[in-house]
CSV table of C-alpha atoms and ligand atoms in Angstrom, one decimal:
chain,number,residue,atom,x,y,z
O,201,UNK,CA,24.4,123.9,115.9
O,202,UNK,CA,25.6,125.2,112.3
O,203,UNK,CA,22.8,124.0,110.0
O,204,UNK,CA,22.3,124.3,106.4
O,205,UNK,CA,19.0,124.1,104.6
O,206,UNK,CA,18.8,123.1,100.9
O,207,UNK,CA,15.5,124.3,99.4
O,208,UNK,CA,14.0,127.5,100.7
O,209,UNK,CA,10.3,127.0,100.2
O,210,UNK,CA,7.5,126.6,102.5
O,211,UNK,CA,8.9,123.8,104.4
O,212,UNK,CA,13.0,124.7,104.1
O,213,UNK,CA,12.4,128.5,105.1
O,214,UNK,CA,10.1,127.9,107.9
O,215,UNK,CA,12.3,125.1,109.1
O,216,UNK,CA,15.1,127.4,109.0
O,217,UNK,CA,13.4,130.4,110.5
O,218,UNK,CA,12.3,128.3,113.5
O,219,UNK,CA,15.7,126.5,114.1
O,220,UNK,CA,17.4,130.0,114.2
O,221,UNK,CA,14.7,131.1,116.6
O,222,UNK,CA,15.6,128.2,119.1
O,223,UNK,CA,19.5,129.4,118.7
O,224,UNK,CA,20.9,127.7,115.9
O,225,UNK,CA,23.0,129.1,113.2
O,226,UNK,CA,21.3,128.7,109.9
O,227,UNK,CA,21.7,129.4,106.3
O,228,UNK,CA,19.4,128.6,103.9
O,229,UNK,CA,20.4,127.8,100.3
O,230,UNK,CA,18.0,127.9,97.1
O,231,UNK,CA,18.7,127.9,93.3
O,232,UNK,CA,16.1,130.5,93.0
O,233,UNK,CA,18.0,133.8,93.0
O,234,UNK,CA,15.0,136.0,93.0
O,235,UNK,CA,13.8,134.3,96.3
O,236,UNK,CA,17.4,134.6,97.9
O,237,UNK,CA,17.5,138.3,96.6
O,238,UNK,CA,14.3,139.1,98.4
O,239,UNK,CA,15.1,137.2,101.3
O,240,UNK,CA,18.6,138.9,101.7
O,241,UNK,CA,16.3,142.1,101.9
O,242,UNK,CA,14.1,140.5,104.8
O,243,UNK,CA,11.3,140.1,102.3
O,244,UNK,CA,9.6,136.7,102.5
O,245,UNK,CA,8.8,135.3,99.2
O,246,UNK,CA,5.8,133.3,100.4
O,247,UNK,CA,2.8,134.3,102.5
O,248,UNK,CA,2.7,132.4,105.7
O,249,UNK,CA,1.1,134.1,109.0
O,250,UNK,CA,3.8,135.1,111.6
O,251,UNK,CA,6.7,134.2,109.3
O,252,UNK,CA,7.9,137.7,108.7
O,253,UNK,CA,8.3,138.4,112.4
O,254,UNK,CA,10.6,135.3,113.0
O,255,UNK,CA,12.7,136.2,109.8
O,256,UNK,CA,13.1,139.7,110.9
O,257,UNK,CA,14.3,139.0,114.3
O,258,UNK,CA,16.6,136.1,113.4
O,259,UNK,CA,18.2,137.9,110.3
O,260,UNK,CA,18.9,140.9,112.8
O,261,UNK,CA,20.4,138.5,115.2
O,262,UNK,CA,22.6,137.1,112.7
O,263,UNK,CA,21.5,133.8,113.2
O,264,UNK,CA,19.7,133.3,109.9
O,265,UNK,CA,21.2,134.0,106.3
O,266,UNK,CA,20.4,132.9,102.6
O,267,UNK,CA,22.6,132.2,99.7
O,268,UNK,CA,22.8,130.7,96.2
O,269,UNK,CA,26.2,129.1,96.7
O,270,UNK,CA,26.3,125.6,98.0
O,271,UNK,CA,30.1,126.2,98.8
O,272,UNK,CA,29.1,129.1,101.5
O,273,UNK,CA,26.0,126.9,102.6
O,274,UNK,CA,27.8,123.8,103.5
O,275,UNK,CA,31.3,125.4,104.7
O,276,UNK,CA,30.5,125.2,108.4
O,277,UNK,CA,27.4,123.1,108.4
O,278,UNK,CA,27.3,120.5,110.8
O,279,UNK,CA,23.9,119.3,109.7
O,280,UNK,CA,22.0,119.7,106.4
O,281,UNK,CA,18.4,119.7,105.9
O,282,UNK,CA,17.0,118.8,102.5
O,283,UNK,CA,14.0,120.4,102.1
O,284,UNK,CA,13.5,120.5,98.0
O,285,UNK,CA,10.4,119.8,96.1
O,286,UNK,CA,9.4,116.2,95.3
O,287,UNK,CA,6.5,116.9,92.7
O,288,UNK,CA,4.6,114.4,91.1
O,289,UNK,CA,5.8,112.7,87.9
O,290,UNK,CA,3.9,111.3,84.7
O,291,UNK,CA,3.2,108.0,86.1
O,292,UNK,CA,2.1,109.3,89.8
O,293,UNK,CA,5.5,108.5,91.2
O,294,UNK,CA,7.4,111.3,93.1
O,295,UNK,CA,10.0,113.0,90.6
O,296,UNK,CA,13.4,113.0,92.7
O,297,UNK,CA,15.4,115.2,90.3
O,298,UNK,CA,15.8,117.9,92.9
O,299,UNK,CA,16.7,115.3,95.7
O,300,UNK,CA,19.4,113.6,93.6
O,301,UNK,CA,20.5,116.9,92.5
O,302,UNK,CA,21.0,118.2,96.5
O,303,UNK,CA,22.6,114.8,97.3
O,304,UNK,CA,25.4,115.3,94.7
O,305,UNK,CA,25.6,119.1,95.8
O,306,UNK,CA,26.2,117.8,99.2
O,307,UNK,CA,29.0,115.2,98.1
O,308,UNK,CA,30.8,117.8,96.0
O,309,UNK,CA,31.4,120.1,98.9
O,310,UNK,CA,31.6,117.8,102.1
O,311,UNK,CA,34.6,118.6,104.3
O,312,UNK,CA,33.7,117.0,107.5
O,313,UNK,CA,31.5,114.3,109.2
O,314,UNK,CA,27.9,115.3,108.4
O,315,UNK,CA,24.3,114.4,109.3
O,316,UNK,CA,21.7,115.0,106.4
O,317,UNK,CA,18.1,115.4,107.5
O,318,UNK,CA,15.5,114.7,104.9
O,319,UNK,CA,12.6,116.8,105.4
O,320,UNK,CA,11.0,116.4,101.7
O,321,UNK,CA,8.3,114.0,101.2
O,322,UNK,CA,9.9,110.9,99.7
O,323,UNK,CA,9.3,107.4,98.5
O,324,UNK,CA,10.4,104.3,100.3
O,325,UNK,CA,14.0,103.7,100.1
O,326,UNK,CA,15.0,107.3,98.9
O,327,UNK,CA,17.0,108.0,102.2
O,328,UNK,CA,19.0,105.0,101.4
O,329,UNK,CA,19.6,106.1,97.9
O,330,UNK,CA,20.6,109.7,99.2
O,331,UNK,CA,23.1,108.3,101.7
O,332,UNK,CA,24.6,106.0,99.0
O,333,UNK,CA,25.0,109.0,96.5
O,334,UNK,CA,26.8,111.1,99.1
O,335,UNK,CA,29.0,108.2,100.1
O,336,UNK,CA,29.8,107.2,96.7
O,337,UNK,CA,30.4,110.8,95.4
O,338,UNK,CA,32.1,112.5,98.2
O,339,UNK,CA,35.6,113.1,98.0
O,340,UNK,CA,37.5,112.1,101.4
O,341,UNK,CA,36.5,109.8,103.9
O,342,UNK,CA,33.7,111.1,106.3
O,343,UNK,CA,30.9,109.8,108.6
O,344,UNK,CA,27.8,110.6,106.7
O,345,UNK,CA,24.3,109.6,108.2
O,346,UNK,CA,21.1,110.4,106.5
O,347,UNK,CA,18.2,110.8,108.9
O,348,UNK,CA,14.6,110.9,107.6
O,349,UNK,CA,12.5,113.6,109.3
O,350,UNK,CA,9.4,114.1,107.3
O,351,UNK,CA,7.5,117.3,107.5
O,352,UNK,CA,3.9,117.7,109.0
O,353,UNK,CA,3.4,121.4,108.9
O,354,UNK,CA,0.2,122.9,107.0
O,355,UNK,CA,0.7,125.8,104.8
O,356,UNK,CA,-1.3,128.9,106.5
O,357,UNK,CA,-0.2,127.6,110.1
O,358,UNK,CA,3.3,126.7,109.2
O,359,UNK,CA,4.9,128.6,112.0
O,360,UNK,CA,2.6,127.4,114.7
O,361,UNK,CA,2.9,124.1,113.5
O,362,UNK,CA,6.6,123.9,113.7
O,363,UNK,CA,6.6,125.2,117.3
O,364,UNK,CA,3.9,123.1,118.6
O,365,UNK,CA,3.6,120.2,116.3
O,366,UNK,CA,2.1,116.8,117.2
O,367,UNK,CA,5.3,114.7,116.8
O,368,UNK,CA,8.4,114.9,115.5
O,369,UNK,CA,9.6,111.6,113.6
O,370,UNK,CA,13.1,110.7,113.4
O,371,UNK,CA,14.0,107.8,111.2
O,372,UNK,CA,17.5,106.7,111.4
O,373,UNK,CA,19.5,103.6,110.9
O,374,UNK,CA,22.2,105.0,113.4
O,375,UNK,CA,21.1,105.7,117.1
O,376,UNK,CA,23.6,108.3,117.6
O,377,UNK,CA,22.7,110.4,114.6
O,378,UNK,CA,19.0,110.0,115.7
O,379,UNK,CA,19.9,111.3,119.3
O,380,UNK,CA,22.0,114.4,117.8
O,381,UNK,CA,18.9,115.3,115.8
O,382,UNK,CA,16.6,114.9,118.8
O,383,UNK,CA,18.9,117.3,120.6
O,384,UNK,CA,18.6,119.9,117.7
O,385,UNK,CA,15.1,120.2,118.1
O,386,UNK,CA,14.6,119.5,122.0
O,387,UNK,CA,13.9,123.0,122.8
O,388,UNK,CA,10.5,122.8,120.6
O,389,UNK,CA,9.4,120.4,123.4
O,390,UNK,CA,7.3,118.2,121.1
O,391,UNK,CA,7.3,114.2,121.3
O,392,UNK,CA,9.6,112.3,119.5
O,393,UNK,CA,9.1,109.4,117.5
O,394,UNK,CA,12.2,107.1,116.5
O,395,UNK,CA,11.9,104.6,113.9
O,396,UNK,CA,14.1,103.2,111.3
O,397,UNK,CA,14.3,105.3,107.9
O,398,UNK,CA,11.7,103.4,105.9
O,399,UNK,CA,8.9,103.6,108.7
O,400,UNK,CA,9.6,107.5,108.8
O,401,UNK,CA,9.1,107.4,105.3
O,402,UNK,CA,6.2,105.5,105.2
O,403,UNK,CA,4.4,107.6,107.9
O,404,UNK,CA,4.3,110.6,106.2
O,405,UNK,CA,2.6,109.0,103.0
O,406,UNK,CA,0.3,107.1,105.3
O,407,UNK,CA,-0.7,110.3,107.4
O,408,UNK,CA,-1.2,112.4,104.4
O,409,UNK,CA,-3.4,109.5,102.4
O,410,UNK,CA,-5.3,108.9,105.6
O,411,UNK,CA,-6.6,112.5,105.8
O,412,UNK,CA,-7.2,112.6,102.3
O,413,UNK,CA,-9.4,109.5,102.5
O,414,UNK,CA,-11.0,111.2,105.2
O,415,UNK,CA,-11.8,114.4,103.0
O,416,UNK,CA,-13.0,112.2,100.3
O,417,UNK,CA,-15.2,110.0,102.5
O,418,UNK,CA,-17.1,113.0,104.1
O,419,UNK,CA,-17.4,114.7,100.5
O,420,UNK,CA,-19.2,111.5,99.4
O,421,UNK,CA,-21.5,111.5,102.4
O,422,UNK,CA,-22.2,115.1,101.6
O,423,UNK,CA,-23.2,114.2,98.1
O,424,UNK,CA,-25.6,111.5,99.4
O,425,UNK,CA,-26.9,113.7,102.3
O,426,UNK,CA,-28.1,116.2,99.5
O,427,UNK,CA,-30.1,113.7,97.7
O,428,UNK,CA,-31.7,112.5,100.8
O,429,UNK,CA,-32.4,115.6,102.7
O,430,UNK,CA,-29.7,115.0,105.4
O,431,UNK,CA,-27.4,118.1,106.7
O,432,UNK,CA,-23.8,117.0,106.3
O,433,UNK,CA,-22.6,119.5,108.9
O,434,UNK,CA,-24.8,118.1,111.4
O,435,UNK,CA,-23.8,114.4,110.3
O,436,UNK,CA,-20.0,115.6,110.7
O,437,UNK,CA,-20.5,116.9,114.0
O,438,UNK,CA,-22.2,113.9,115.1
O,439,UNK,CA,-19.6,111.8,113.6
O,440,UNK,CA,-16.8,114.0,115.3
O,441,UNK,CA,-18.2,113.7,118.6
O,442,UNK,CA,-17.1,110.4,118.6
O,443,UNK,CA,-13.6,110.5,119.8
O,444,UNK,CA,-12.6,107.5,117.9
O,445,UNK,CA,-13.5,109.7,114.6
O,446,UNK,CA,-12.8,113.2,115.6
O,447,UNK,CA,-14.2,116.4,113.8
O,448,UNK,CA,-11.1,117.4,111.8
O,449,UNK,CA,-11.1,117.0,108.2
O,450,UNK,CA,-14.8,116.4,108.3
O,451,UNK,CA,-15.7,119.6,106.4
O,452,UNK,CA,-17.2,118.7,103.3
O,453,UNK,CA,-16.8,120.9,100.2
O,454,UNK,CA,-14.9,121.0,96.8
O,455,UNK,CA,-12.1,118.7,98.3
O,456,UNK,CA,-8.3,118.7,98.7
O,457,UNK,CA,-5.8,120.5,96.7
O,458,UNK,CA,-2.3,121.9,97.3
O,459,UNK,CA,1.3,120.9,97.0
O,460,UNK,CA,0.9,117.5,99.3
O,461,UNK,CA,-2.4,115.7,99.3
O,462,UNK,CA,-2.8,115.2,95.3
O,463,UNK,CA,0.8,114.5,94.8
O,464,UNK,CA,1.3,112.1,97.9
O,465,UNK,CA,-1.8,110.0,97.4
O,466,UNK,CA,-0.7,109.7,93.8
O,467,UNK,CA,2.7,108.5,95.0
O,468,UNK,CA,1.5,106.0,97.4
O,469,UNK,CA,-0.9,104.6,95.1
O,470,UNK,CA,2.2,104.3,92.7
O,471,UNK,CA,4.2,102.4,95.3
O,472,UNK,CA,1.1,100.1,95.9
O,473,UNK,CA,1.2,99.2,92.2
O,474,UNK,CA,4.8,98.9,92.1
O,475,UNK,CA,4.7,96.5,95.2
O,476,UNK,CA,1.7,94.8,93.7
O,477,UNK,CA,-0.2,95.5,97.1
O,478,UNK,CA,-3.9,96.9,96.7
O,479,UNK,CA,-4.2,100.1,98.3
O,480,UNK,CA,-7.7,100.7,96.7
O,481,UNK,CA,-9.0,102.9,99.5
O,482,UNK,CA,-6.6,105.6,98.3
O,483,UNK,CA,-7.4,105.3,94.6
O,484,UNK,CA,-10.9,105.6,95.4
O,485,UNK,CA,-10.0,108.9,97.4
O,486,UNK,CA,-8.1,110.3,94.6
O,487,UNK,CA,-10.9,109.5,92.1
O,488,UNK,CA,-13.6,110.8,94.7
O,489,UNK,CA,-11.6,114.0,94.8
O,490,UNK,CA,-11.2,114.7,91.2
O,491,UNK,CA,-15.1,114.1,90.8
O,492,UNK,CA,-16.0,116.6,93.6
O,493,UNK,CA,-14.7,119.8,91.5
O,494,UNK,CA,-16.7,118.4,88.5
O,495,UNK,CA,-19.7,117.9,90.4
O,496,UNK,CA,-19.4,121.4,91.5
O,497,UNK,CA,-19.1,122.9,88.2
O,498,UNK,CA,-21.9,120.8,86.9
O,499,UNK,CA,-24.1,122.1,89.4
O,500,UNK,CA,-23.5,125.7,88.2
O,501,UNK,CA,-23.9,124.8,84.9
O,502,UNK,CA,-27.1,123.0,85.5
O,503,UNK,CA,-28.5,126.0,87.4
O,504,UNK,CA,-28.1,127.9,84.1
O,505,UNK,CA,-29.6,125.1,81.9
O,506,UNK,CA,-26.3,124.4,80.5
O,507,UNK,CA,-25.7,127.9,79.1
O,508,UNK,CA,-23.5,130.4,80.9
O,509,UNK,CA,-22.6,132.2,77.8
O,510,UNK,CA,-22.0,135.9,78.7
O,511,UNK,CA,-23.0,135.4,82.3
O,512,UNK,CA,-21.1,137.1,84.9
O,513,UNK,CA,-19.9,134.7,87.5
O,514,UNK,CA,-17.9,135.8,90.6
O,515,UNK,CA,-15.4,133.3,92.0
O,516,UNK,CA,-14.2,134.0,95.6
O,517,UNK,CA,-10.8,132.6,96.2
O,518,UNK,CA,-7.9,131.5,94.3
O,519,UNK,CA,-5.5,130.0,96.8
O,520,UNK,CA,-6.3,126.3,97.4
O,521,UNK,CA,-6.9,126.9,100.7
O,522,UNK,CA,-7.2,130.0,103.2
O,523,UNK,CA,-4.2,131.8,104.6
O,524,UNK,CA,-1.7,130.7,101.8
O,525,UNK,CA,-0.5,132.1,98.6
O,526,UNK,CA,-0.1,128.4,97.1
O,527,UNK,CA,-1.9,127.8,93.9
O,528,UNK,CA,-0.6,124.3,93.5
O,529,UNK,CA,-3.5,121.8,92.6
O,530,UNK,CA,-6.1,124.6,93.4
O,531,UNK,CA,-9.8,123.7,92.6
O,532,UNK,CA,-10.2,127.3,91.7
O,533,UNK,CA,-8.1,126.7,88.3
O,534,UNK,CA,-10.2,123.9,87.1
O,535,UNK,CA,-13.5,125.5,88.2
O,536,UNK,CA,-12.6,128.9,86.3
O,537,UNK,CA,-11.2,127.1,83.1
O,538,UNK,CA,-14.5,125.2,82.8
O,539,UNK,CA,-16.6,128.2,83.5
O,540,UNK,CA,-14.6,130.4,80.9
O,541,UNK,CA,-14.5,127.8,78.2
O,542,UNK,CA,-18.3,127.6,78.5
O,543,UNK,CA,-18.5,131.2,77.8
O,544,UNK,CA,-18.9,132.8,81.2
O,545,UNK,CA,-17.4,136.3,82.1
O,546,UNK,CA,-15.7,135.1,85.0
O,547,UNK,CA,-14.6,137.5,87.8
O,548,UNK,CA,-12.2,136.4,90.8
O,549,UNK,CA,-11.0,137.8,94.0
O,550,UNK,CA,-8.5,136.4,96.6
O,551,UNK,CA,-7.1,138.4,99.5
O,552,UNK,CA,-3.5,137.2,99.0
O,553,UNK,CA,-3.3,135.9,95.1
O,554,UNK,CA,-3.6,138.9,93.1
O,555,UNK,CA,-2.9,137.0,89.6
O,556,UNK,CA,-1.9,133.5,88.7
O,557,UNK,CA,0.1,132.3,85.7
O,558,UNK,CA,-2.0,129.1,85.8
O,559,UNK,CA,-4.9,131.1,84.3
O,560,UNK,CA,-2.8,133.3,81.6
O,561,UNK,CA,-4.7,131.4,78.6
O,562,UNK,CA,-8.1,132.1,80.2
O,563,UNK,CA,-10.2,135.4,80.0
O,564,UNK,CA,-10.6,136.1,83.6
O,565,UNK,CA,-11.1,139.6,85.3
O,566,UNK,CA,-9.2,140.1,88.7
O,567,UNK,CA,-11.0,142.3,91.1
O,568,UNK,CA,-9.7,144.7,93.6
O,569,UNK,CA,-12.7,144.7,95.8
O,570,UNK,CA,-15.5,142.1,96.8
O,571,UNK,CA,-18.1,144.5,95.8
O,572,UNK,CA,-16.6,145.0,92.5
O,573,UNK,CA,-16.2,141.2,92.0
O,574,UNK,CA,-20.0,140.3,92.6
O,575,UNK,CA,-21.5,143.6,91.1
O,576,UNK,CA,-24.1,142.5,88.5
O,577,UNK,CA,-23.0,139.1,88.9
O,578,UNK,CA,-25.6,135.9,88.4
O,579,UNK,CA,-23.7,133.6,90.4
O,580,UNK,CA,-21.4,133.8,93.2
O,581,UNK,CA,-18.9,130.9,93.8
O,582,UNK,CA,-17.2,130.6,97.2
O,583,UNK,CA,-14.2,128.6,96.5
O,584,UNK,CA,-11.9,129.2,99.2
O,585,UNK,CA,-13.1,129.8,102.8
O,586,UNK,CA,-11.0,133.0,103.5
O,587,UNK,CA,-12.2,134.7,106.5
O,588,UNK,CA,-13.0,137.9,105.0
O,589,UNK,CA,-15.3,136.0,102.5
O,590,UNK,CA,-17.2,134.0,105.3
O,591,UNK,CA,-17.8,137.1,107.3
O,592,UNK,CA,-18.5,139.5,104.7
O,593,UNK,CA,-21.9,141.2,104.8
O,594,UNK,CA,-23.6,139.0,102.6
O,595,UNK,CA,-26.9,141.0,102.7
O,596,UNK,CA,-25.0,143.8,101.0
O,597,UNK,CA,-23.1,141.7,98.7
O,598,UNK,CA,-26.3,140.0,97.5
O,599,UNK,CA,-28.0,143.4,96.9
O,600,UNK,CA,-25.1,144.2,94.2
O,601,UNK,CA,-25.7,141.1,92.3
O,602,UNK,CA,-28.3,140.4,89.6
O,603,UNK,CA,-30.2,138.1,92.0
O,604,UNK,CA,-27.4,135.8,92.2
O,605,UNK,CA,-27.4,132.3,93.3
O,606,UNK,CA,-24.6,131.4,95.9
O,607,UNK,CA,-22.7,128.3,95.6
O,608,UNK,CA,-21.0,127.7,98.7
O,609,UNK,CA,-18.0,125.4,97.5
O,610,UNK,CA,-16.9,124.9,101.2
O,611,UNK,CA,-20.2,124.5,103.0
O,612,UNK,CA,-19.4,127.6,105.5
O,613,UNK,CA,-22.2,129.9,104.8
O,614,UNK,CA,-24.8,127.5,106.2
O,615,UNK,CA,-25.2,129.6,109.6
O,616,UNK,CA,-25.3,132.8,107.8
O,617,UNK,CA,-29.0,134.0,108.8
O,618,UNK,CA,-29.0,136.6,105.7
O,619,UNK,CA,-28.4,134.2,103.1
O,620,UNK,CA,-31.4,132.1,101.6
O,621,UNK,CA,-29.8,131.0,98.4
O,622,UNK,CA,-26.9,128.9,99.3
O,623,UNK,CA,-26.9,126.0,97.0
G,720,NAD,P1,8.8,124.6,97.4
G,720,NAD,O1,8.5,124.1,96.0
G,720,NAD,O2,7.9,125.7,98.1
G,720,NAD,O3,10.3,124.9,97.7
G,720,NAD,C1,11.3,123.9,97.2
G,720,NAD,C2,12.5,124.8,97.1
G,720,NAD,O4,13.6,124.0,96.8
G,720,NAD,C3,12.2,125.8,96.0
G,720,NAD,O5,12.5,127.1,96.3
G,720,NAD,C4,13.5,125.4,94.8
G,720,NAD,O6,13.9,126.6,94.2
G,720,NAD,C5,14.4,124.7,95.7
G,720,NAD,N1,15.4,123.8,95.0
G,720,NAD,C6,15.1,122.7,94.1
G,720,NAD,N2,16.2,122.2,93.9
G,720,NAD,C7,17.4,122.9,94.6
G,720,NAD,C8,18.7,122.5,94.8
G,720,NAD,N3,19.4,121.7,94.2
G,720,NAD,N4,19.5,123.4,95.7
G,720,NAD,C9,18.9,124.5,96.4
G,720,NAD,N5,17.7,124.6,96.2
G,720,NAD,C10,16.7,123.8,95.5
G,720,NAD,O7,8.3,123.2,98.1
G,720,NAD,P2,7.8,122.9,99.7
G,720,NAD,O8,6.3,123.2,99.5
G,720,NAD,O9,8.5,123.6,100.6
G,720,NAD,O10,8.1,121.3,99.8
G,720,NAD,C11,9.3,120.8,100.1
G,720,NAD,C12,9.0,119.3,100.4
G,720,NAD,O11,8.4,119.1,101.7
G,720,NAD,C13,8.3,118.7,99.3
G,720,NAD,O12,8.7,117.2,99.3
G,720,NAD,C14,6.8,118.4,100.0
G,720,NAD,O13,6.3,117.2,99.7
G,720,NAD,C15,7.1,118.4,101.5
G,720,NAD,N6,6.2,119.0,102.4
G,720,NAD,C16,5.6,120.3,102.1
G,720,NAD,C17,4.6,120.6,102.9
G,720,NAD,C18,4.0,121.9,102.4
G,720,NAD,O14,2.8,122.3,102.9
G,720,NAD,N7,4.3,122.8,101.5
G,720,NAD,C19,4.4,119.9,104.3
G,720,NAD,C20,4.9,118.9,104.4
G,720,NAD,C21,5.8,118.6,103.6
């Protein structure tokens, strides 16, 4: 099938790459010229394990191409995916500017019957709005069906998740359109769930918010464990062995960040307010997540009796989680800003994020090696649990510091026999 994808970010690029890998002709469109220039040279603009190989293979096989021209992208498309960003607006609601633009772009270029698949995470009723926008702005009379197929991939595992996802949700008001989209994905051999569009939209928000609640829950249990002398890792193991609960998403730590959970929980909370339905559990998860970062930084400040002026503090990890370069809503940013504002000399290192514009206003030193980062540090903060940090030779690292205390923001160093200073 001839497929066009609007938005070549984490979701659009991975979806395009995988659809080309299973034999479709895919053209990816983006308004960001820098991204498209890189992709045309076969260079991925994002860090995602396994993506480069899939891109290389399918570009070479002429099944995958890139453009900034909507006209070129839509010329032969039978199915168009929308995978543009839906960032958080000021009131918490999702900002639909890019979605509305994408719908108008489609309408302007439509030249045949078309199925539009919405991968972006969008509030209830947005798929209806997209269909209406295309129908009212299209020149000519064509059959247009909009299908909601929310995306569940995790950054850092995006390729694997797309090939081996738990389910593909197909929300359609037209059975035939739904069956064509099922056929498009059939080679992936992933279970399908067919629903109406609004249920599909809700599945995405409900699933993300549920996971956010689970994370905030274990974080609050962890804070209590610390006070009462229980070990949250054992508690999580004991809870997780109950198959009704499961061990996933019970890793206590700094809380969630990234481009999805923070904005999707806010959008669901907004939807609740808008419809005068209480979903206070989600409000509480959001609040607990915000507090978790503050608690962590406060613990560092308390350790130095409130005075970190001139103290070297090493921060390990910038990305919001391991195996990604995504800095959106990363806890590291809040933590570094607070420490720097209190006069600390902050040194940072991340295996992938070498510098970030989110910290341009902040006096921070980017280290090239772990050793350089921790040298003479009085505190070491593990903020992102990259494998190379967890598996580092901590005995050697600690010997380089000024008798530093380690603050393990991800609760991953507890089994490290050599460490006696984990907080
Ligand atoms: P992203 O910011 O990485 O990429 C979006 C891309 O869309 C950008 O490159 C932008 O330039 C492009 N764009 C915007 N308007 C455009 C237009 N009119 N025409 C062409 N290109 C346009 O976003 P993302 O992380 O891939 O997320 C996309 C959507 O998928 C969001 O709704 C998000 O909530 C959802 N989602 C993301 C993830 C994730 O892990 N990143 C997972 C599941 C769902």
